[in-house]
CSV table of C-alpha atoms in Angstrom, one decimal:
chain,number,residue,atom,x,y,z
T,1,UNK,CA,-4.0,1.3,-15.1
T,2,UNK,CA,-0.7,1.1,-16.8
T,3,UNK,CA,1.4,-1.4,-15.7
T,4,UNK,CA,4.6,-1.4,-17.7
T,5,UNK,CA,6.2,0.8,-19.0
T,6,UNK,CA,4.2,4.2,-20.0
T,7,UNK,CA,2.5,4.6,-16.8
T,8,UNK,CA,2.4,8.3,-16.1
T,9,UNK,CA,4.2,9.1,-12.9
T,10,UNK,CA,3.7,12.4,-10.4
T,11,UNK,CA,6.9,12.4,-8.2
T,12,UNK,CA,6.2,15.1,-5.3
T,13,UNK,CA,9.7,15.7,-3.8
T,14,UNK,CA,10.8,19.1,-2.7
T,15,UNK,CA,14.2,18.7,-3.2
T,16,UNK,CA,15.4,19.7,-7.2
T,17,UNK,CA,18.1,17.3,-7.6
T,18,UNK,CA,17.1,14.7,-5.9
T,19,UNK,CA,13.5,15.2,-8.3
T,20,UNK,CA,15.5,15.8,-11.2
T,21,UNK,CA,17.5,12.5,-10.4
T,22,UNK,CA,14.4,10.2,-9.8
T,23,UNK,CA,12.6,11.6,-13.1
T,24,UNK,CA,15.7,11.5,-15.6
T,25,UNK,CA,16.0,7.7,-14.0
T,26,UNK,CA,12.8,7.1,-14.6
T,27,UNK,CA,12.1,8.4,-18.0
T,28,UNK,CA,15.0,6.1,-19.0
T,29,UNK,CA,13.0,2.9,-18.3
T,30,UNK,CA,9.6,4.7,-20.9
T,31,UNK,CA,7.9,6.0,-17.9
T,32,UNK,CA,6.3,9.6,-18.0
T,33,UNK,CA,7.0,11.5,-14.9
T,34,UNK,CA,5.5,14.9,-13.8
T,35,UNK,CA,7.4,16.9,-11.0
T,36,UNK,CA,5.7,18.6,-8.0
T,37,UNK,CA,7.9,20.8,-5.6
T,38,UNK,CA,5.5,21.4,-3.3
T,39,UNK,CA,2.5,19.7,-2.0
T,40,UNK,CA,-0.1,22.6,-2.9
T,41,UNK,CA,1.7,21.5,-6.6
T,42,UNK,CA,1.3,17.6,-5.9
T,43,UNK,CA,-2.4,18.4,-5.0
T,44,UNK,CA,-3.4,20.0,-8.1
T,45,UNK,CA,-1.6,17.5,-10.6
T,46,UNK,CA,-2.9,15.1,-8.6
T,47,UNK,CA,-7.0,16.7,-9.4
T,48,UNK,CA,-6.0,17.2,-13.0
T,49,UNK,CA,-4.0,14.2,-14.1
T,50,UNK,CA,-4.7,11.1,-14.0
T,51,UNK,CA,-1.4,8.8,-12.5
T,52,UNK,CA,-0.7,5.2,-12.5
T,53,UNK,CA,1.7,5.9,-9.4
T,54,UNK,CA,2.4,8.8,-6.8
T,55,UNK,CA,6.0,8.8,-5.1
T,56,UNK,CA,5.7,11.4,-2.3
T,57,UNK,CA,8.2,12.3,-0.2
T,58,UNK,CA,7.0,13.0,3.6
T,59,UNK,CA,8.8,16.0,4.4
T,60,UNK,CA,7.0,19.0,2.0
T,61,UNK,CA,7.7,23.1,2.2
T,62,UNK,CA,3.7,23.4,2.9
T,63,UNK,CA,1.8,20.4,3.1
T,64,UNK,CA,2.9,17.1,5.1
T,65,UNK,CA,3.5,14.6,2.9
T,66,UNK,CA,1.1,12.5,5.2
T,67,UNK,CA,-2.0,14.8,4.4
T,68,UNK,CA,-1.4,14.5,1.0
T,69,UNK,CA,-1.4,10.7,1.1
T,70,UNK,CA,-5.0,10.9,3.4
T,71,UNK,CA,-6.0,13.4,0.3
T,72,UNK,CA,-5.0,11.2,-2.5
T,73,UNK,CA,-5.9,7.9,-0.8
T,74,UNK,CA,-9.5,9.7,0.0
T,75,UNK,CA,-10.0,10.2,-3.9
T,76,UNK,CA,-8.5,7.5,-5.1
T,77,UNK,CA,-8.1,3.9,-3.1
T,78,UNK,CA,-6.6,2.1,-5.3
T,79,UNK,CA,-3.5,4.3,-7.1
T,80,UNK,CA,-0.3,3.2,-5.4
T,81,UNK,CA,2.0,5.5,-3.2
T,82,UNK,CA,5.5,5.2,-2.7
T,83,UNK,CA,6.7,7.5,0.3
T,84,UNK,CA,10.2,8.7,0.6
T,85,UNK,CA,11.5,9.4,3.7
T,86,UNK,CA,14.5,10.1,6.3
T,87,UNK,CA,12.4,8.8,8.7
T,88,UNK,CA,12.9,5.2,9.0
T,89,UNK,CA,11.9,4.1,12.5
T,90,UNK,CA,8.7,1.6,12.6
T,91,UNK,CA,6.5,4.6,14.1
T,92,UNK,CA,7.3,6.4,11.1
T,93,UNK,CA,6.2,3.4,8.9
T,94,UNK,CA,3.1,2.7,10.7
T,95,UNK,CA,2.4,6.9,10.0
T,96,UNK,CA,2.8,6.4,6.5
T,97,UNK,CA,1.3,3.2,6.1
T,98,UNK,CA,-2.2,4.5,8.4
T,99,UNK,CA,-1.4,7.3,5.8
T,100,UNK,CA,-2.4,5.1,2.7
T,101,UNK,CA,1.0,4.4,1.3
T,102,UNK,CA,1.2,1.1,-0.3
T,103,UNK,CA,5.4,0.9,0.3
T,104,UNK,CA,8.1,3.3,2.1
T,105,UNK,CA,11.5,4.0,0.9
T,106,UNK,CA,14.2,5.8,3.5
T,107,UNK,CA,16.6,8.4,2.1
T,108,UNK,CA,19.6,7.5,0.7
T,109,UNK,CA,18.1,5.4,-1.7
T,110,UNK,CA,20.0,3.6,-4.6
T,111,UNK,CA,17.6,4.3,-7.8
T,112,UNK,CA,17.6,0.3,-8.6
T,113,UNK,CA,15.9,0.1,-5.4
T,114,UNK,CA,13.2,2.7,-6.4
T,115,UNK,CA,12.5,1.2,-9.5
T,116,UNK,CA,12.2,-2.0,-8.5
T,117,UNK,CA,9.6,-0.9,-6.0
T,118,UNK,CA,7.6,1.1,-8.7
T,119,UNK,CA,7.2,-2.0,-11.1
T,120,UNK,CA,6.1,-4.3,-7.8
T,121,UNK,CA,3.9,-1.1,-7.4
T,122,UNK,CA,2.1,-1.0,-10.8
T,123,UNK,CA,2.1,-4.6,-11.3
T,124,UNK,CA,-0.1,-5.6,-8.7
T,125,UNK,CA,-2.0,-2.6,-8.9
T,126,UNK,CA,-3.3,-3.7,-12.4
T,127,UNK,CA,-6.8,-5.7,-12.3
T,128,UNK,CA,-6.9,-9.3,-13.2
T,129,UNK,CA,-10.0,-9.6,-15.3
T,130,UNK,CA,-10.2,-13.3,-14.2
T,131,UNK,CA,-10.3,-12.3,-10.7
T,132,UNK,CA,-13.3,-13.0,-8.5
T,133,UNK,CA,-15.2,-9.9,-7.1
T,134,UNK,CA,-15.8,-11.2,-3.6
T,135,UNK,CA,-14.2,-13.4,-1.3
T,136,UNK,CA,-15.4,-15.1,1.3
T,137,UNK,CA,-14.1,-17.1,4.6
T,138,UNK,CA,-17.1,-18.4,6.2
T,139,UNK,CA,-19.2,-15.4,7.6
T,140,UNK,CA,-16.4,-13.0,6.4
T,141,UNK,CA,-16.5,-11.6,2.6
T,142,UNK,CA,-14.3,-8.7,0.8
T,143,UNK,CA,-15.7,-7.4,-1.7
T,144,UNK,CA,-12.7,-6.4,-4.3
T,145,UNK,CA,-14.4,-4.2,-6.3
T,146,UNK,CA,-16.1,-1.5,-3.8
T,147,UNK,CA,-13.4,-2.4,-1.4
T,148,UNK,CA,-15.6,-3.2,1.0
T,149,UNK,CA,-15.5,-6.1,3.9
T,150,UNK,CA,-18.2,-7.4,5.4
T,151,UNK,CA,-18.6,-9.6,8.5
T,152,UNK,CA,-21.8,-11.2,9.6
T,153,UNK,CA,-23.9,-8.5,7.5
T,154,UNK,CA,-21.4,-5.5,9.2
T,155,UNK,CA,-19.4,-3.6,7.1
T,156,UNK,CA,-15.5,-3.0,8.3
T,157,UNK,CA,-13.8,0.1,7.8
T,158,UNK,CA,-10.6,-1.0,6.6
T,159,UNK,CA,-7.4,1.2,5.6
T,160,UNK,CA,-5.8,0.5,2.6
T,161,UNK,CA,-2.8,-1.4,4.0
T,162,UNK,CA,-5.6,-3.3,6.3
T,163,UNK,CA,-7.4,-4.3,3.1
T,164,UNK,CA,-4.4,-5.6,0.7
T,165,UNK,CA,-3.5,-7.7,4.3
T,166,UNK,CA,-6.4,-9.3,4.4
T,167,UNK,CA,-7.2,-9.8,0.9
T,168,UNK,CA,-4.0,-11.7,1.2
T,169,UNK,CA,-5.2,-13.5,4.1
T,170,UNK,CA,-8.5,-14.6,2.3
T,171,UNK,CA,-7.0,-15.8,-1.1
T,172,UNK,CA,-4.6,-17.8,1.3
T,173,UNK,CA,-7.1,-19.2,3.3
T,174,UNK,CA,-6.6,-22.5,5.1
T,175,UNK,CA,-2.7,-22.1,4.4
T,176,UNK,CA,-0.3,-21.0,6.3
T,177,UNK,CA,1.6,-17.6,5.7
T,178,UNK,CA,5.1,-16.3,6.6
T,179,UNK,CA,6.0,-13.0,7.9
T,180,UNK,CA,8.8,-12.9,5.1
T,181,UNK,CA,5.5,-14.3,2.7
T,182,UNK,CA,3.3,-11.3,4.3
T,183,UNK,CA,6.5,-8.6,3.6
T,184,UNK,CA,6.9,-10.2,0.0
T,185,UNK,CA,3.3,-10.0,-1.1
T,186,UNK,CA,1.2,-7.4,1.0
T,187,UNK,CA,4.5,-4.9,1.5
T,188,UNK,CA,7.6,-5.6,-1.3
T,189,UNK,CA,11.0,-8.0,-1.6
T,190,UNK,CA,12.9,-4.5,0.3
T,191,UNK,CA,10.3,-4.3,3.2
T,192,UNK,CA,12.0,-4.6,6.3
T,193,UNK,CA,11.0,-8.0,8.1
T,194,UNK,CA,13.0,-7.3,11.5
T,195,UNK,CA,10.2,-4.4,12.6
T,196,UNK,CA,7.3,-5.6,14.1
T,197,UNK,CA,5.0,-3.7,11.4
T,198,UNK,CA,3.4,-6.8,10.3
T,199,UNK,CA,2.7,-7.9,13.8
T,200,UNK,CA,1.0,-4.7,14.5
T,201,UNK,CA,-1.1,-4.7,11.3
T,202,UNK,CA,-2.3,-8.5,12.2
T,203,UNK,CA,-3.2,-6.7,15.7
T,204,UNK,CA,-5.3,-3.9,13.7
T,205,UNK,CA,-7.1,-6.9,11.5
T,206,UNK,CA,-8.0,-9.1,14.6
T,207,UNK,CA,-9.7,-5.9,16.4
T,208,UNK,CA,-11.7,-4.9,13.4
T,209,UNK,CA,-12.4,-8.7,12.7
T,210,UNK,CA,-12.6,-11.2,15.2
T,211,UNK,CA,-13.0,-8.9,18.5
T,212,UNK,CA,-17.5,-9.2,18.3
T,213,UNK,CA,-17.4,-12.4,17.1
T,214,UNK,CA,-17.6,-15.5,18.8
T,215,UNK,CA,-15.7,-17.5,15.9
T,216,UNK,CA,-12.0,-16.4,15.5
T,217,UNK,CA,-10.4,-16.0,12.0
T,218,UNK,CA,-7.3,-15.0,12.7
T,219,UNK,CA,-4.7,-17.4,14.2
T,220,UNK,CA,-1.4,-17.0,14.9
T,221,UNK,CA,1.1,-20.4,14.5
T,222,UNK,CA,4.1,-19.2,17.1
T,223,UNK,CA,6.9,-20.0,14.8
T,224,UNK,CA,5.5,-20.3,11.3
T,225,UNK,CA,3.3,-17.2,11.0
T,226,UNK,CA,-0.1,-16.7,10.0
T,227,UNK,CA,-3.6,-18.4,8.8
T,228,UNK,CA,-7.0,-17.4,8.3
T,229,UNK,CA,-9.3,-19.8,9.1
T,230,UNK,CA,-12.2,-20.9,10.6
T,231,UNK,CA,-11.6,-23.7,12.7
């Protein structure tokens, strides 16, 4: 993984100028960036290139933007996706998020915005050698590098959005944690903090983690935000 500057970019965006416009920006700032027009196009770069960072737009000639994310995410669970989008309602984010996109940018965007976004993107997508490979909360444990989690012996099926949350959760443990600290860290600065996405992604977490167990891990503090814990 690249994290700077020459990372190798696909942008899949139907749309000539507005593909033209993000990869001329782009370029400027030492990235390389590969154009798809299509999502049939998007697909096979994808298969023959290896890419420190997808931006995908959601509204493709042939494929949904959404399908390809699934495809690209199914491959490859850790490469970052940026969606683009005129969809901007929380429904639509949850869709793209359940999708495997790592952030969501609405159209009109200013291209500042974008590439502030990308370098979040590719920054903490690149390892930390010093990092531990498994975490653990008591009976809980997340393993970083099969991105796997594990409760009492069971493994979790976890989305990708599911899984940076509760890494999160679990390097925080004990402490308390924001919904602005959540957007920051798990989503980016630009995420929106006035949907309820976060709330609903908390909602996802306790099913898959606490529901079968008789100890609770998850705790909401009305007014502060989260903490993972187990007492």
């Amino acid at each position: 993984m690249t994290p700077g500057p020459n990372a190798h970019l696909l942008v899949v965006e139907d749309e000539p100028k507005v593909a033209t416009f993000i990869k001329k920006g782009l370029q400027t700032q030492a990235y390389t960036v590969d154009v798809a027009l299509t999502g049939e196009e998007g697909k096979n770069r994808f298969d023959t290139t290896r890419y420190d960072l997808i931006i995908l737009d959601v509204n493709l000639p042939d494929w949904s933007g959404l399908d390809l994310a699934e495809y690209i995410r199914g491959q490859h669970s850790r490469l970052p996706i940026l969606m683009l989008t005129a969809l901007d309602t929380t429904a639509d984010k949850l869709l793209g998020f359940e999708a495997g996109a790592d952030d969501y940018l609405a159209k009109p965007f200013d291209f500042m915005e974008l590439l502030a976004r990308v370098k979040a993107l590719l920054r903490r997508s690149a390892p930390a050698e010093e990092a531990a490979e498994t975490l653990h909360v008591a009976d809980l444990e997340l393993n970083l590098h099969q991105r796997l989690a594990r409760r009492r012996g069971q493994t979790i099926e976890l989305t990708a959005r599911e899984f940076a949350l509760l890494e999160y959760l679990m390097r925080n443990a004990g402490r308390v944690v924001s919904r602005v600290d959540i957007a920051e860290q798990v989503w980016d600065t630009g995420f929106d903090t006035g949907t309820n996405v976060i709330d609903v992604y908390i909602s996802y977490l306790r099913a898959k983690i606490d529901k079968d167990s008789p100890v609770k891990l998850i705790h909401t503090l009305i007014g502060m935000g989260y903490v993972l814990k187990e007492k």
